[in-house]
Coordinates of C-alpha atoms and ligand atoms in Angstrom, one line a residue:
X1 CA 0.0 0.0 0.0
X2 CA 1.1 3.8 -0.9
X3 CA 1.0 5.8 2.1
X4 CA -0.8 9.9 1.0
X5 CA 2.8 10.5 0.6
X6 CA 4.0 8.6 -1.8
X7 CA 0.7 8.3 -3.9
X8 CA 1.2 12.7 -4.1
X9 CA 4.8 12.0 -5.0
X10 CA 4.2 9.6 -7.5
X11 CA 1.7 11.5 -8.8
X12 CA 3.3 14.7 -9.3
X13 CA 6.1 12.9 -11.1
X14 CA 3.6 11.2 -13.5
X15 CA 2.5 14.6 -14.1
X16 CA 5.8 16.4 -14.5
X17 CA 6.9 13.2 -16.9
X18 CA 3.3 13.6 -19.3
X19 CA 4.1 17.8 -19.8
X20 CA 7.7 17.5 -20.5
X21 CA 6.7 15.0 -22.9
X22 CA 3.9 17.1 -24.0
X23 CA 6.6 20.1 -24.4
X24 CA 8.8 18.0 -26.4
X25 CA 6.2 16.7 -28.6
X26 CA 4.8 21.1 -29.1
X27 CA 8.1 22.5 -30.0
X28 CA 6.3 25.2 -32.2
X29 CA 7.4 25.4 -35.5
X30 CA 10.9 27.3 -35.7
X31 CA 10.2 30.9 -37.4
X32 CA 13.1 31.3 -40.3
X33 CA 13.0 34.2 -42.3
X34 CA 14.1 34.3 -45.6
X35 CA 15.5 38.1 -46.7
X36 CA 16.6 37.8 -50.4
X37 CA 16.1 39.7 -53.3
X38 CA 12.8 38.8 -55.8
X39 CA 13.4 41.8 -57.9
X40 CA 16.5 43.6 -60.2
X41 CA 19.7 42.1 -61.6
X42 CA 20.4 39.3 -58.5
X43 CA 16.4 38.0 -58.5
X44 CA 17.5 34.7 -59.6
X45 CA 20.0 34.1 -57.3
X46 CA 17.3 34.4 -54.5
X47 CA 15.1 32.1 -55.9
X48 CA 18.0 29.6 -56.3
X49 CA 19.3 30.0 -52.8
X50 CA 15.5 29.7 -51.3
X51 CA 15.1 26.5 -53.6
X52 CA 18.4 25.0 -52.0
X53 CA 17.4 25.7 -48.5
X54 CA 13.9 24.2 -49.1
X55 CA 15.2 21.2 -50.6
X56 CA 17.5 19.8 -47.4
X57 CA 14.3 20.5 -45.4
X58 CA 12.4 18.8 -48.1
X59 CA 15.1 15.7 -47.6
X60 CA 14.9 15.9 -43.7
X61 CA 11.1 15.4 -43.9
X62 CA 10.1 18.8 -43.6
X63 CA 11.8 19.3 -40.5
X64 CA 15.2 20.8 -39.0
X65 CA 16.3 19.2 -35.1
X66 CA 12.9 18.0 -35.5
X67 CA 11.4 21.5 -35.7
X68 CA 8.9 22.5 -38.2
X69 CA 9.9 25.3 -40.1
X70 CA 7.4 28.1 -40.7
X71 CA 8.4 30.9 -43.4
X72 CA 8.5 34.2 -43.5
X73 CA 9.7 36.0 -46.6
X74 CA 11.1 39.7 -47.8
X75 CA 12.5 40.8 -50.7
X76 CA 15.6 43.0 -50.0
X77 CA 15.7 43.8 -54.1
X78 CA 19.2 44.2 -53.7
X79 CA 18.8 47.8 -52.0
X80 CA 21.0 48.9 -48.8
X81 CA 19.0 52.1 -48.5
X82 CA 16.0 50.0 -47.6
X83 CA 18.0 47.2 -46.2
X84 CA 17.5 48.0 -42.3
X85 CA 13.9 48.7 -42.6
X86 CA 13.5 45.3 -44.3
X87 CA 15.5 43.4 -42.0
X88 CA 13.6 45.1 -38.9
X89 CA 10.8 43.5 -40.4
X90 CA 11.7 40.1 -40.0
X91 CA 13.2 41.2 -36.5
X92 CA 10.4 42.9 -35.2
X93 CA 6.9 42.5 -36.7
X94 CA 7.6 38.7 -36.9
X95 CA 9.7 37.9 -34.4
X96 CA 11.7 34.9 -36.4
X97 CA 13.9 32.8 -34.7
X98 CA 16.7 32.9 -37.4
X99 CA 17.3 35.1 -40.8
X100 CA 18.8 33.7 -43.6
X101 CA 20.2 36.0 -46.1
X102 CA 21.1 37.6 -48.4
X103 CA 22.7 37.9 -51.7
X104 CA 24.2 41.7 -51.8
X105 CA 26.7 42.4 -49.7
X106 CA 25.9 46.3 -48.9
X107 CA 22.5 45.4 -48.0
X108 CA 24.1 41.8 -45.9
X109 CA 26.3 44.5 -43.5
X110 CA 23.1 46.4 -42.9
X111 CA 21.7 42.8 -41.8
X112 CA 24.7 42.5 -40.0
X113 CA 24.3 45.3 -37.9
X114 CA 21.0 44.3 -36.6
X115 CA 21.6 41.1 -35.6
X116 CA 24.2 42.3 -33.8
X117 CA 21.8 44.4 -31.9
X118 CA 19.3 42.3 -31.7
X119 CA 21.4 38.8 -30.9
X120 CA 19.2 36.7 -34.0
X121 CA 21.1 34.0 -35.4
X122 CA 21.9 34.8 -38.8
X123 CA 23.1 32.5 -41.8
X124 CA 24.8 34.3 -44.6
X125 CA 23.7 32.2 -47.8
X126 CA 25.6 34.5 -50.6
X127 CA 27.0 38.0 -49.9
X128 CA 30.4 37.9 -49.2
X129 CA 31.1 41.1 -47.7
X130 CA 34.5 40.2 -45.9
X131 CA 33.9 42.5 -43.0
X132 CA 30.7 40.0 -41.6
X133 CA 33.4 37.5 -41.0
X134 CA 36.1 40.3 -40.5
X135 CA 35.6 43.4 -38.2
X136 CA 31.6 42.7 -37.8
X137 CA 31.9 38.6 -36.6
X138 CA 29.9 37.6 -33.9
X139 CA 28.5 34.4 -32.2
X140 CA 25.5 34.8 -33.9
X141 CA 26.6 35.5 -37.5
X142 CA 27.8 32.2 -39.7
X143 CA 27.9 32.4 -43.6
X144 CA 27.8 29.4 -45.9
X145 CA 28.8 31.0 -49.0
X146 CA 32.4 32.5 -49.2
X147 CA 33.8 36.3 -48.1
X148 CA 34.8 38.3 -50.5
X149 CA 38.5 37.9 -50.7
X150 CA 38.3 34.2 -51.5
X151 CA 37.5 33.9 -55.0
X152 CA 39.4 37.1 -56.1
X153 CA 42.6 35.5 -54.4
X154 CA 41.8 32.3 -56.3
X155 CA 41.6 33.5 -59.2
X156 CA 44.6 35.5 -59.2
X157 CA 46.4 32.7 -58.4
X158 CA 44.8 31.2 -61.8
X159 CA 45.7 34.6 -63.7
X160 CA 49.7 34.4 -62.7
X161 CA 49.9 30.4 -63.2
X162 CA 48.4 31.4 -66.5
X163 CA 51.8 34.0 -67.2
X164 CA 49.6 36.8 -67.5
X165 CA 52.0 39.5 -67.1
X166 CA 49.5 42.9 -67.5
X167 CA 45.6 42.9 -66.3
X168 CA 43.0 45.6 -65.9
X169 CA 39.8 45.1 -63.9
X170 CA 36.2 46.1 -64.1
X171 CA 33.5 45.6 -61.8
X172 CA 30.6 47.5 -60.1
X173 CA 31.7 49.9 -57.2
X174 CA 30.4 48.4 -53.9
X175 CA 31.6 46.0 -51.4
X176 CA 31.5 42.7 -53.2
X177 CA 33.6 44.3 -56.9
X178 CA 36.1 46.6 -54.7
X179 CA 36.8 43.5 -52.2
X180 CA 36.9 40.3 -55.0
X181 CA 39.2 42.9 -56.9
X182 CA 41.6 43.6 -53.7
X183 CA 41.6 39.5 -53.4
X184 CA 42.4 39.0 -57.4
X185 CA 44.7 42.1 -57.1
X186 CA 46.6 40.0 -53.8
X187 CA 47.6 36.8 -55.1
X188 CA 48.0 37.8 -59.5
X189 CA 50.6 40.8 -57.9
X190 CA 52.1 37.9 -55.8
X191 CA 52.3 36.0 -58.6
X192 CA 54.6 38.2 -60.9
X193 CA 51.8 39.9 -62.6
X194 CA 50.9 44.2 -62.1
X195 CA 47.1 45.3 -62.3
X196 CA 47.0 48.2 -64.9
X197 CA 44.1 49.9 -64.0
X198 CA 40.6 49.4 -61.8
X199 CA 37.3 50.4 -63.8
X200 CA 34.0 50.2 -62.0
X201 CA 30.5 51.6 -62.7
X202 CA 27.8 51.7 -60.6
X203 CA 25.6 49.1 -58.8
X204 CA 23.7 47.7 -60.7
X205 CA 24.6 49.4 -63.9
X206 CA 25.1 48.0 -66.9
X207 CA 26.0 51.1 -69.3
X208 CA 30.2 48.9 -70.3
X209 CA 30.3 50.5 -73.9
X210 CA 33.0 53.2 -72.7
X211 CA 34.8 51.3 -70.6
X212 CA 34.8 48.6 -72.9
X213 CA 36.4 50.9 -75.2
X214 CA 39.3 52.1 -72.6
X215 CA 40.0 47.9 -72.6
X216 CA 40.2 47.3 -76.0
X217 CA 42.4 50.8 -76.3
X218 CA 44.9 49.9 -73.3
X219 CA 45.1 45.7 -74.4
X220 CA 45.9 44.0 -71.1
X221 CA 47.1 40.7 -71.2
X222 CA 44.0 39.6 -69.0
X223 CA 41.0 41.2 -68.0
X224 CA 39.5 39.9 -64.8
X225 CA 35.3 41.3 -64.1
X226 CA 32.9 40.8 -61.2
X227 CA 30.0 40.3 -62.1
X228 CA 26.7 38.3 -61.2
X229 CA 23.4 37.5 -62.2
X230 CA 21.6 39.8 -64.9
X231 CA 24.7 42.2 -65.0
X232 CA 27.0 39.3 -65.7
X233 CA 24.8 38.0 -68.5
X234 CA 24.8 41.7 -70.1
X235 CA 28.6 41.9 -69.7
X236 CA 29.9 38.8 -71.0
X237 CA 27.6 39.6 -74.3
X238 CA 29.1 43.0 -74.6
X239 CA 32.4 42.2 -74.2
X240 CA 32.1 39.7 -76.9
X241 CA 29.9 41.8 -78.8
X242 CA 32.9 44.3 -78.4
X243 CA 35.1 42.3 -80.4
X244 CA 37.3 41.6 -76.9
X245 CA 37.1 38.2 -76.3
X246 CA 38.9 37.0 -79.4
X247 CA 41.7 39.8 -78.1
X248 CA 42.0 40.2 -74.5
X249 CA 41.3 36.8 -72.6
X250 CA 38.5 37.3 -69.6
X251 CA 38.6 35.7 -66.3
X252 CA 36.5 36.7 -63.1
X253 CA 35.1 34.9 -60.4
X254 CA 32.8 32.2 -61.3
X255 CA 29.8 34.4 -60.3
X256 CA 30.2 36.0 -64.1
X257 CA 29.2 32.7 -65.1
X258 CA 27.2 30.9 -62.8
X259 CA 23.0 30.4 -63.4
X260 CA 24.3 32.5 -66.3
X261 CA 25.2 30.7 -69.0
X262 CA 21.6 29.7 -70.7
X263 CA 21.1 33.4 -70.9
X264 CA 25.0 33.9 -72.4
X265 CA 25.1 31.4 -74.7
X266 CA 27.9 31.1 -77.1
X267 CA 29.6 34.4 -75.9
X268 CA 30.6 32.6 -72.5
X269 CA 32.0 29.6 -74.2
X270 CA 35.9 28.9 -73.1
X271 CA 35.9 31.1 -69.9
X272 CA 38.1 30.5 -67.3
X273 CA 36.9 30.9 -64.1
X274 CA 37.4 30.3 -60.2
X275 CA 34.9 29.4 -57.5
X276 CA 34.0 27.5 -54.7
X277 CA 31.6 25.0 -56.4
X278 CA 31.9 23.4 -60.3
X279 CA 28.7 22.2 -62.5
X280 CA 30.8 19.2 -63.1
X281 CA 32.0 18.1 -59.8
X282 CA 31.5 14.4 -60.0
X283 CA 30.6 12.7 -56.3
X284 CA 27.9 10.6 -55.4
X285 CA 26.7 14.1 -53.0
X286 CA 26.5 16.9 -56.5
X287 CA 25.0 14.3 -58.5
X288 CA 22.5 13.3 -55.9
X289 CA 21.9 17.3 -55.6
X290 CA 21.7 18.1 -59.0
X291 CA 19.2 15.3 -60.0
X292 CA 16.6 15.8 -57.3
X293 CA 17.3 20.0 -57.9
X294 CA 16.1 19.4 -61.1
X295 CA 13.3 17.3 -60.5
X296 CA 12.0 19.5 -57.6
X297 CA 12.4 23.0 -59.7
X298 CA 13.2 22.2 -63.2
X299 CA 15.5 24.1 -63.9
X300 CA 19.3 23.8 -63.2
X301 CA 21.4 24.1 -59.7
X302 CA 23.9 26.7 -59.6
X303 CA 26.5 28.1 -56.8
X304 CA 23.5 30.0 -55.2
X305 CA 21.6 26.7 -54.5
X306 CA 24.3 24.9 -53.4
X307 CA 24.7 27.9 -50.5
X308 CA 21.1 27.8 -50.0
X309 CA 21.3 24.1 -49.6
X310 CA 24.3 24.2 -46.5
X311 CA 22.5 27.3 -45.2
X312 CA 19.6 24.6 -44.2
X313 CA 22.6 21.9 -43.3
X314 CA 24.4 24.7 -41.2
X315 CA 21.1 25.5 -39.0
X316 CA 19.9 21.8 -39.2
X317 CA 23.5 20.9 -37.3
X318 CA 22.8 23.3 -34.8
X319 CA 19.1 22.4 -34.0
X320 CA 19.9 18.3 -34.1
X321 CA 22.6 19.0 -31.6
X322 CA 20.2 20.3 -29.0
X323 CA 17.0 18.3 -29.7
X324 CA 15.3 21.6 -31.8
X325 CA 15.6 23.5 -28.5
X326 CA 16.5 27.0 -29.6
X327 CA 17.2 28.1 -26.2
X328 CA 19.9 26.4 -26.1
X329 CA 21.8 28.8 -28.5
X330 CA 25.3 29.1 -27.1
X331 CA 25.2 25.0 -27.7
X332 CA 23.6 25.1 -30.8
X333 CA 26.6 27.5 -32.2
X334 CA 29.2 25.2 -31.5
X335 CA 27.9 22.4 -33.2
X336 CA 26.9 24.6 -36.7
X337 CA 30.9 26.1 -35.9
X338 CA 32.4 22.3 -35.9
X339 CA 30.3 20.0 -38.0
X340 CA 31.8 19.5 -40.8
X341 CA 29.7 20.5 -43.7
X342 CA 28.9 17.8 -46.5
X343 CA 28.5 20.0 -49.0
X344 CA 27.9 19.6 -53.1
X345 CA 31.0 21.5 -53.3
X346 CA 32.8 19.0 -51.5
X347 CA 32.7 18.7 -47.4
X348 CA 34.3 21.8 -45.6
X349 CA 34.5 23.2 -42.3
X350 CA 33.8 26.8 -40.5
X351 CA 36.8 29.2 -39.6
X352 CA 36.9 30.9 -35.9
X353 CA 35.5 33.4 -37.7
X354 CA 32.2 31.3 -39.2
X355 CA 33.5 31.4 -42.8
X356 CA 34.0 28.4 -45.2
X357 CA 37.5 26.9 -45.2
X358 CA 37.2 25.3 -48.5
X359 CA 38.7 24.7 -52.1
X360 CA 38.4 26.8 -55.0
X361 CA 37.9 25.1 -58.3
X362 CA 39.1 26.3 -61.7
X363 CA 36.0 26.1 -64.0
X364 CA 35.6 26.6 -67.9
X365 CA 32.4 26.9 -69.1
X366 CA 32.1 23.9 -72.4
X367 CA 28.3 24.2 -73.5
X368 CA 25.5 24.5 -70.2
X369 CA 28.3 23.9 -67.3
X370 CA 30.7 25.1 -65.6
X371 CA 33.3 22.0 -66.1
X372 CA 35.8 21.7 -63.2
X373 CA 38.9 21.5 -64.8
X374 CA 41.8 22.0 -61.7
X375 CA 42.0 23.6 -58.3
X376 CA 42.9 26.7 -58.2
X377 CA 43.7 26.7 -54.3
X378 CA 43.4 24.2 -51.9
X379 CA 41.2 24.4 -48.6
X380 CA 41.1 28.4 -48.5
X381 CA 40.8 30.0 -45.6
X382 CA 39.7 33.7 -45.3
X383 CA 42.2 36.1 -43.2
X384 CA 39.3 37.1 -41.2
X385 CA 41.2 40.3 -40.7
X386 CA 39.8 42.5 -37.9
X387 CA 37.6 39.7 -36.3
X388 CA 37.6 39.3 -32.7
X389 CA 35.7 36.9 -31.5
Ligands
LIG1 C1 27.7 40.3 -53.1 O1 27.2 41.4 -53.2 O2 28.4 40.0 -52.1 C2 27.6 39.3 -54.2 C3 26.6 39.3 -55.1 C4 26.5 38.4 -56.1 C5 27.4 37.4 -56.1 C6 28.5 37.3 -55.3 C7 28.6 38.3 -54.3 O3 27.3 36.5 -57.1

């Protein structure tokens, strides 16, 4: 027989055991908010990066750490001046648990800068500004993408191995041209070669015919461009359409050629690039990733979804590490910081500073892809100058 006592005890236990079991089995869905652009020259890139993200939660079963995931969505269209209004938004009015974007990297330093504030987890899925893994890291800040730096350095090794002695570059003035031109600049100067002259325009400009005239009247041995999504596809037609590309050889990073080439067509044919992911990278992971990609959304994966795609894998670590419990953040942030990632671009790592440590392929577009035809540099990692962390 139970004496009052025990019978209470038990009870209470009982009790205690059914709501933590009840708890477990309410998580509410965890609020992710998506902040990319839907309009102007990078739209495409944020419908490729949304499609990645949704298809690893797709392949988990619709769920992250066992968390339903509920969407909230707003387009940045690519515009800094509107950038912390937008992400306040997401902050604010709908309270989400975790941001993911975006693709432009003034507008991503704006984002930055809020999070900081307001301590949301944030997952960088494109824009590589180099200062959100540099001056402006924090705990809550990871990117899946790339800074800045990385695929300018890369491809500069790529320019020099090449004996390019002379280059000019062109690019739109902002973060993401001045920063991938410092990082090509870096490594093609350490390499032997000199860069000529710098030419930018405007974001998102696409007005090249005069400075396409200054390249064809200077003839560098190499001209290396940053460029991505509508702009590139413009650019790469002018310069061709310019007569250059029989003259003066063009290189960039692969962004100038990436979800681009459909739109390019025969005026992107033979270009060398550099980048963290190739079309043609042939593992059982990217060839698993590209079918099912283009059965879910057909149309093609590109770098974009593949960053979309380890944004999910990123938060998905963290969340299966503490059960979906997004309280336990300071947990959570370790695990997304030291699971390796297992990645279509091949598996990689997070720096200290939350960035990719990865390789950077050499790439030359033959018909649709962007074939992988070397490495340019070995598991990169960014100098994460100025983080403190
Ligand atoms: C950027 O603004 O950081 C950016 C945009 C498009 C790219 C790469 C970087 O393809």
């Amino acid at each position: 027989m139970h004496t009052p006592f025990l019978r209470t005890a038990l009870g209470l236990a009982a009790t205690l055991l059914a709501s933590s079991t009840v708890l477990a089995q309410a998580q509410p869905p965890l609020k992710v908010g998506l902040m990319l652009p839907a309009t102007g020259t990078f739209a495409a890139l944020g419908t490729a990066i949304e499609n990645g993200f949704k298809q690893y939660v797709d392949e988990q079963g619709g769920k992250l750490g066992g968390r339903s995931i509920q969407y909230f969505k707003v387009d940045d269209e690519s515009d800094p001046s509107k950038a912390t209004d937008n992400v306040n938004k997401l902050i604010k009015r709908d309270a989400v648990d975790v941001i993911v974007g975006t693709v432009h990297s003034g507008v991503a330093l704006a984002m930055a800068r809020a999070v900081k504030e307001s301590n949301t987890l944030l997952i960088v899925p494109n824009a590589g500004a180099d200062a959100i893994t540099g001056p402006l890291c924090a705990p809550n800040i990871l990117r899946s993408s790339f800074s800045n730096w990385q695929p300018g350095f890369a491809t500069g090794v790529v320019a020099a191995q090449k004996g390019y002695k002379r280059a000019m570059t062109i690019t739109w003035n902002y973060a993401a041209g001045n920063e991938t031109v410092k990082g090509f600049t870096e490594a093609f100067e350490k390499g032997g070669g000199k860069v000529t002259k710098d030419l930018t325009l405007p974001f998102p400009n696409v007005e090249f015919q005069a400075l396409l005239t200054e390249i064809a009247a200077q003839k560098p041995d190499v001209v290396f461009a940053f460029f991505a999504g509508g702009g590139a596809v413009k650019f790469v037609k002018d310069y061709d359409a310019a007569g250059l590309k029989k003259t003066v050889p063009l290189m960039g990073s692969g962004f100038l050629t990436d979800g681009t080439l459909e739109a390019q067509g025969a005026s992107a044919q033979g270009l060398l690039t550099s980048l963290h992911y190739a079309d043609g990278i042939e593992t059982p992971r990217n060839t698993a990733f590209r079918n099912k990609y283009a059965v879910a959304y057909k149309m093609q994966p590109d770098v974009y979804a593949v960053q979309g795609y380890d944004a999910a894998q990123l938060l998905g670590a963290g969340l299966n590490a503490v059960k979906g419990d997004f309280t336990k953040r300071d947990a959570m942030v370790a695990a997304m910081r030291k699971t390796p990632v297992d990645s279509p671009r091949g598996k990689y790592t997070l720096s200290a500073a939350h960035n990719p440590v990865q390789d950077f392929y050499i790439r030359e577009v033959k018909g649709r892809e962007n074939a992988m035809t070397g490495v340019a540099v070995k598991v990169l990692p960014d100098p994460a100058r100025g983080c403190k962390m």
